[in-house]
């Protein structure tokens, strides 16, 4: 009798011996003897291999029993591969074509085999390089609207929604990383934190900033208790892969039920930070200013596409228990349903601003920094960019009522950047 | 081999034959030959028996596979007995002594055996009779603070809290009753509804009241997505049993994770309605006016005791991930923690007002009416009382910002009652 081997991490050298018998791979790659394997994981948590064969290529992603970014001293359950798989199925179905195709999931090995996206690169790298992606705003705005709406009690049959809520309530460990790293660590002297020494004064200010800490704790409660929809849960520019015409979303292992504004705020914050980084990344480059405007326009476009698509789904797919058809359309009050939509979008926008603000703090003062800022070698130049992010972040988190729309946020970003000059 | 008998509803005549072999009963009741059984269920969903024996008495509660209030045409899962049992264990542990002692749970028979509360009566009946309960406000304020705080991410270890969230996410059916009956039915022409013909004009007004319907839908989203704590879920004056000195909480089968203000608002609304009913119930009774003031004072006391106890727990048991000690106490900022508490209480109060407002609508225009109003035989007199409840309810649900505290609500209640005269 065959017994299933226990979990063991793959290596580039051992992968063919371990997976040669899996038809999901051989069918797409051709004979195992010709496979070429390289480990390409640059994320914080997993092993990632690209396997190229005679007939094609695939990505093999395997969870490690610890957080790769820290090492074996931070043990971490292999179950996260299961939650990533379950979340990817759902998000992929809610906006078809936007996630990589999944070919195989092996729970015991915490292993997924998926489409090799090529010639895609991580969006964050594309933003550092100053590349423009004409279809990106539409893709991401649609993805946000479709996944956030369709995973909610506004759209789903509620027994199904509650079963999903229960399932993803099991993703305690990765949720716990978000809860700590996003909402708490940056606001106290946590040993995991690190920061640019040029920001020592800002760090001292943050420790004494009661209004900011109250906002952080309020937003943490929103995140932990606001079970609106299945979030991607880590939706930044490092979780998007792009080519000239295509955009794909990866790395859904932080998925949890939470407030819609969390995914949107995470993404927009990373765009605003990317814009702030341009001056430090490309000093003297004539395109840097035009490009940071392109990034800010992209943020505005994503929110506009999101609201348009969310409104379309509201009008056509509002089949869940929060739909309220009985109260409005069935009583010939279409305008009432439109007002309910406007109220919902206003609530999402309010959350979006708060979460975007905190994302900037954790990326500058917490554990997980962003390549845009890290790539600026000069501490003072880098600090100048990071300081702008903190200023914008504080305004968004503490005084969200100042920002009626993305244009108002972009206006402050421009002002912090010293104007359009 | 013994096989477990399949589910079958008990009858007063068959109960001894079915349960004589259970030591949990015989130990407390004495020999089965001497048991006297009567069915006393006047609730909407279950069979309830009082079993008296030589040595004592017990209550046996069994779920029926349909909603008793409607009949077999409304089938309902027996699992609700399981959720009631699980919720009762938790709520009972969070405020010891406030729920009846549980002696036996049989999942297959959907059956619980519990302490027979005597000489207790249902609080609603005591309010109709005009009885004063000196310890009631303290008991209920403490119960609310302790159960709502201790079931939340402010207090619990989060993996445990998330496991409970997942467990109670399975209570779909009873949750669905709340979702429909509380938040939707009263605001459209639902066949389940009924109302006093004297309120025909009010019903027409409600159908056209867009602001009210928007508030109802917003509050439904709060209820469905605001997973703050384990709620009792049906916390009105019919779920409290009282004696001169004791108060107990029963009927937790609607338990679900939801916003703290839901249980508080349900209870306070029932007190305000009980006060409105006094003039119709006891016309010309000199005590009726003093008694309705006693009820309003009770509402104020419950909120005051709740906030005091919630604050005490905040300062001494805030061990969960939403505690924020790292942000405040650990940074020598006790005042910050106090401000976070004030913000939390303000948010709970805001929710409380909205849910209280809707509770009044569903009790006057929906399926499940309250005995205080039903007992007023004269339609016009009853309508006058009910109309005041609807007016107060609308103000609470649509313009909660008008009410800074319970005193402001009580002041409007007095005004609607025609002043203190």
mmCIF file with all atom_site columns, N, CA, C and O in Angstrom, chain B residues 6 12 74 83 91 99 122 138 148 195 220 228 240 254 276 293 319 343 352 371 391 397:
data_model
loop_
_atom_site.group_PDB
_atom_site.id
_atom_site.type_symbol
_atom_site.label_atom_id
_atom_site.label_alt_id
_atom_site.label_comp_id
_atom_site.label_asym_id
_atom_site.label_entity_id
_atom_site.label_seq_id
_atom_site.pdbx_PDB_ins_code
_atom_site.Cartn_x
_atom_site.Cartn_y
_atom_site.Cartn_z
_atom_site.occupancy
_atom_site.B_iso_or_equiv
_atom_site.pdbx_formal_charge
_atom_site.auth_seq_id
_atom_site.auth_comp_id
_atom_site.auth_asym_id
_atom_site.auth_atom_id
_atom_site.pdbx_PDB_model_num
ATOM 1  N N  . UNK B 1 6   ? -34.702 7.858  17.676 1.00 0.00 ? 6   UNK B N  1
ATOM 2  C CA . UNK B 1 6   ? -34.677 9.086  16.877 1.00 0.00 ? 6   UNK B CA 1
ATOM 3  C C  . UNK B 1 6   ? -35.468 10.190 17.571 1.00 0.00 ? 6   UNK B C  1
ATOM 4  O O  . UNK B 1 6   ? -36.229 9.941  18.509 1.00 0.00 ? 6   UNK B O  1
ATOM 5  N N  . UNK B 1 12  ? -46.679 15.859 27.777 1.00 0.00 ? 12  UNK B N  1
ATOM 6  C CA . UNK B 1 12  ? -46.763 15.803 29.238 1.00 0.00 ? 12  UNK B CA 1
ATOM 7  C C  . UNK B 1 12  ? -46.997 14.360 29.695 1.00 0.00 ? 12  UNK B C  1
ATOM 8  O O  . UNK B 1 12  ? -46.482 13.933 30.733 1.00 0.00 ? 12  UNK B O  1
ATOM 9  N N  . UNK B 1 74  ? -43.969 26.264 8.942  1.00 0.00 ? 74  UNK B N  1
ATOM 10 C CA . UNK B 1 74  ? -42.685 26.967 9.018  1.00 0.00 ? 74  UNK B CA 1
ATOM 11 C C  . UNK B 1 74  ? -41.666 26.023 9.630  1.00 0.00 ? 74  UNK B C  1
ATOM 12 O O  . UNK B 1 74  ? -41.378 26.077 10.811 1.00 0.00 ? 74  UNK B O  1
ATOM 13 N N  . UNK B 1 83  ? -27.428 25.331 19.581 1.00 0.00 ? 83  UNK B N  1
ATOM 14 C CA . UNK B 1 83  ? -26.884 26.695 19.692 1.00 0.00 ? 83  UNK B CA 1
ATOM 15 C C  . UNK B 1 83  ? -27.314 27.347 21.002 1.00 0.00 ? 83  UNK B C  1
ATOM 16 O O  . UNK B 1 83  ? -26.547 28.076 21.628 1.00 0.00 ? 83  UNK B O  1
ATOM 17 N N  . UNK B 1 91  ? -22.674 32.394 28.035 1.00 0.00 ? 91  UNK B N  1
ATOM 18 C CA . UNK B 1 91  ? -23.240 33.564 28.715 1.00 0.00 ? 91  UNK B CA 1
ATOM 19 C C  . UNK B 1 91  ? -23.291 33.314 30.222 1.00 0.00 ? 91  UNK B C  1
ATOM 20 O O  . UNK B 1 91  ? -23.004 34.212 31.022 1.00 0.00 ? 91  UNK B O  1
ATOM 21 N N  . UNK B 1 99  ? -28.008 32.919 34.562 1.00 0.00 ? 99  UNK B N  1
ATOM 22 C CA . UNK B 1 99  ? -28.777 32.013 33.697 1.00 0.00 ? 99  UNK B CA 1
ATOM 23 C C  . UNK B 1 99  ? -29.169 30.781 34.520 1.00 0.00 ? 99  UNK B C  1
ATOM 24 O O  . UNK B 1 99  ? -28.487 30.432 35.480 1.00 0.00 ? 99  UNK B O  1
ATOM 25 N N  . UNK B 1 122 ? -42.123 35.727 34.137 1.00 0.00 ? 122 UNK B N  1
ATOM 26 C CA . UNK B 1 122 ? -41.543 36.474 33.016 1.00 0.00 ? 122 UNK B CA 1
ATOM 27 C C  . UNK B 1 122 ? -41.627 37.974 33.342 1.00 0.00 ? 122 UNK B C  1
ATOM 28 O O  . UNK B 1 122 ? -42.676 38.465 33.755 1.00 0.00 ? 122 UNK B O  1
ATOM 29 N N  . UNK B 1 138 ? -29.573 46.582 38.249 1.00 0.00 ? 138 UNK B N  1
ATOM 30 C CA . UNK B 1 138 ? -28.185 46.190 38.460 1.00 0.00 ? 138 UNK B CA 1
ATOM 31 C C  . UNK B 1 138 ? -27.902 44.827 37.824 1.00 0.00 ? 138 UNK B C  1
ATOM 32 O O  . UNK B 1 138 ? -26.887 44.642 37.149 1.00 0.00 ? 138 UNK B O  1
ATOM 33 N N  . UNK B 1 148 ? -21.313 40.968 27.024 1.00 0.00 ? 148 UNK B N  1
ATOM 34 C CA . UNK B 1 148 ? -20.898 41.623 25.778 1.00 0.00 ? 148 UNK B CA 1
ATOM 35 C C  . UNK B 1 148 ? -19.389 41.849 25.770 1.00 0.00 ? 148 UNK B C  1
ATOM 36 O O  . UNK B 1 148 ? -18.725 41.637 24.751 1.00 0.00 ? 148 UNK B O  1
ATOM 37 N N  . UNK B 1 195 ? -51.100 44.242 12.210 1.00 0.00 ? 195 UNK B N  1
ATOM 38 C CA . UNK B 1 195 ? -51.090 45.483 12.997 1.00 0.00 ? 195 UNK B CA 1
ATOM 39 C C  . UNK B 1 195 ? -52.505 45.862 13.394 1.00 0.00 ? 195 UNK B C  1
ATOM 40 O O  . UNK B 1 195 ? -53.487 45.439 12.777 1.00 0.00 ? 195 UNK B O  1
ATOM 41 N N  . UNK B 1 220 ? -29.434 46.779 9.507  1.00 0.00 ? 220 UNK B N  1
ATOM 42 C CA . UNK B 1 220 ? -29.361 45.359 9.165  1.00 0.00 ? 220 UNK B CA 1
ATOM 43 C C  . UNK B 1 220 ? -27.922 44.987 8.785  1.00 0.00 ? 220 UNK B C  1
ATOM 44 O O  . UNK B 1 220 ? -27.413 43.931 9.195  1.00 0.00 ? 220 UNK B O  1
ATOM 45 N N  . UNK B 1 228 ? -19.032 41.816 16.753 1.00 0.00 ? 228 UNK B N  1
ATOM 46 C CA . UNK B 1 228 ? -18.271 42.287 17.912 1.00 0.00 ? 228 UNK B CA 1
ATOM 47 C C  . UNK B 1 228 ? -18.214 41.283 19.054 1.00 0.00 ? 228 UNK B C  1
ATOM 48 O O  . UNK B 1 228 ? -17.200 41.180 19.743 1.00 0.00 ? 228 UNK B O  1
ATOM 49 N N  . UNK B 1 240 ? -36.408 37.412 30.248 1.00 0.00 ? 240 UNK B N  1
ATOM 50 C CA . UNK B 1 240 ? -35.911 37.620 31.605 1.00 0.00 ? 240 UNK B CA 1
ATOM 51 C C  . UNK B 1 240 ? -36.981 37.116 32.564 1.00 0.00 ? 240 UNK B C  1
ATOM 52 O O  . UNK B 1 240 ? -38.167 37.391 32.376 1.00 0.00 ? 240 UNK B O  1
ATOM 53 N N  . UNK B 1 254 ? -31.205 32.453 19.887 1.00 0.00 ? 254 UNK B N  1
ATOM 54 C CA . UNK B 1 254 ? -30.907 33.360 18.775 1.00 0.00 ? 254 UNK B CA 1
ATOM 55 C C  . UNK B 1 254 ? -29.467 33.866 18.814 1.00 0.00 ? 254 UNK B C  1
ATOM 56 O O  . UNK B 1 254 ? -29.115 34.791 18.080 1.00 0.00 ? 254 UNK B O  1
ATOM 57 N N  . UNK B 1 276 ? -44.893 53.076 27.729 1.00 0.00 ? 276 UNK B N  1
ATOM 58 C CA . UNK B 1 276 ? -45.986 53.625 26.907 1.00 0.00 ? 276 UNK B CA 1
ATOM 59 C C  . UNK B 1 276 ? -47.292 52.870 27.122 1.00 0.00 ? 276 UNK B C  1
ATOM 60 O O  . UNK B 1 276 ? -48.378 53.412 26.940 1.00 0.00 ? 276 UNK B O  1
ATOM 61 N N  . UNK B 1 293 ? -42.746 56.048 35.114 1.00 0.00 ? 293 UNK B N  1
ATOM 62 C CA . UNK B 1 293 ? -41.496 56.749 35.443 1.00 0.00 ? 293 UNK B CA 1
ATOM 63 C C  . UNK B 1 293 ? -40.484 55.751 36.030 1.00 0.00 ? 293 UNK B C  1
ATOM 64 O O  . UNK B 1 293 ? -39.298 55.809 35.712 1.00 0.00 ? 293 UNK B O  1
ATOM 65 N N  . UNK B 1 319 ? -7.805  42.038 27.889 1.00 0.00 ? 319 UNK B N  1
ATOM 66 C CA . UNK B 1 319 ? -6.653  41.204 27.549 1.00 0.00 ? 319 UNK B CA 1
ATOM 67 C C  . UNK B 1 319 ? -6.627  40.778 26.085 1.00 0.00 ? 319 UNK B C  1
ATOM 68 O O  . UNK B 1 319 ? -5.675  40.149 25.639 1.00 0.00 ? 319 UNK B O  1
ATOM 69 N N  . UNK B 1 343 ? -14.800 56.323 23.443 1.00 0.00 ? 343 UNK B N  1
ATOM 70 C CA . UNK B 1 343 ? -15.170 56.169 22.030 1.00 0.00 ? 343 UNK B CA 1
ATOM 71 C C  . UNK B 1 343 ? -15.958 54.885 21.808 1.00 0.00 ? 343 UNK B C  1
ATOM 72 O O  . UNK B 1 343 ? -16.937 54.843 21.050 1.00 0.00 ? 343 UNK B O  1
ATOM 73 N N  . UNK B 1 352 ? -27.058 51.153 19.900 1.00 0.00 ? 352 UNK B N  1
ATOM 74 C CA . UNK B 1 352 ? -28.179 50.851 20.799 1.00 0.00 ? 352 UNK B CA 1
ATOM 75 C C  . UNK B 1 352 ? -29.433 51.618 20.387 1.00 0.00 ? 352 UNK B C  1
ATOM 76 O O  . UNK B 1 352 ? -30.542 51.054 20.323 1.00 0.00 ? 352 UNK B O  1
ATOM 77 N N  . UNK B 1 371 ? -47.094 41.575 24.764 1.00 0.00 ? 371 UNK B N  1
ATOM 78 C CA . UNK B 1 371 ? -48.306 41.413 25.572 1.00 0.00 ? 371 UNK B CA 1
ATOM 79 C C  . UNK B 1 371 ? -48.787 42.741 26.146 1.00 0.00 ? 371 UNK B C  1
ATOM 80 O O  . UNK B 1 371 ? -49.998 42.939 26.310 1.00 0.00 ? 371 UNK B O  1
ATOM 81 N N  . UNK B 1 391 ? -43.338 56.656 17.124 1.00 0.00 ? 391 UNK B N  1
ATOM 82 C CA . UNK B 1 391 ? -42.704 57.980 17.034 1.00 0.00 ? 391 UNK B CA 1
ATOM 83 C C  . UNK B 1 391 ? -41.339 57.970 17.689 1.00 0.00 ? 391 UNK B C  1
ATOM 84 O O  . UNK B 1 391 ? -40.375 58.496 17.146 1.00 0.00 ? 391 UNK B O  1
ATOM 85 N N  . UNK B 1 397 ? -34.088 55.624 15.438 1.00 0.00 ? 397 UNK B N  1
ATOM 86 C CA . UNK B 1 397 ? -33.461 54.949 14.295 1.00 0.00 ? 397 UNK B CA 1
ATOM 87 C C  . UNK B 1 397 ? -32.932 55.936 13.265 1.00 0.00 ? 397 UNK B C  1
ATOM 88 O O  . UNK B 1 397 ? -31.885 55.709 12.667 1.00 0.00 ? 397 UNK B O  1
#
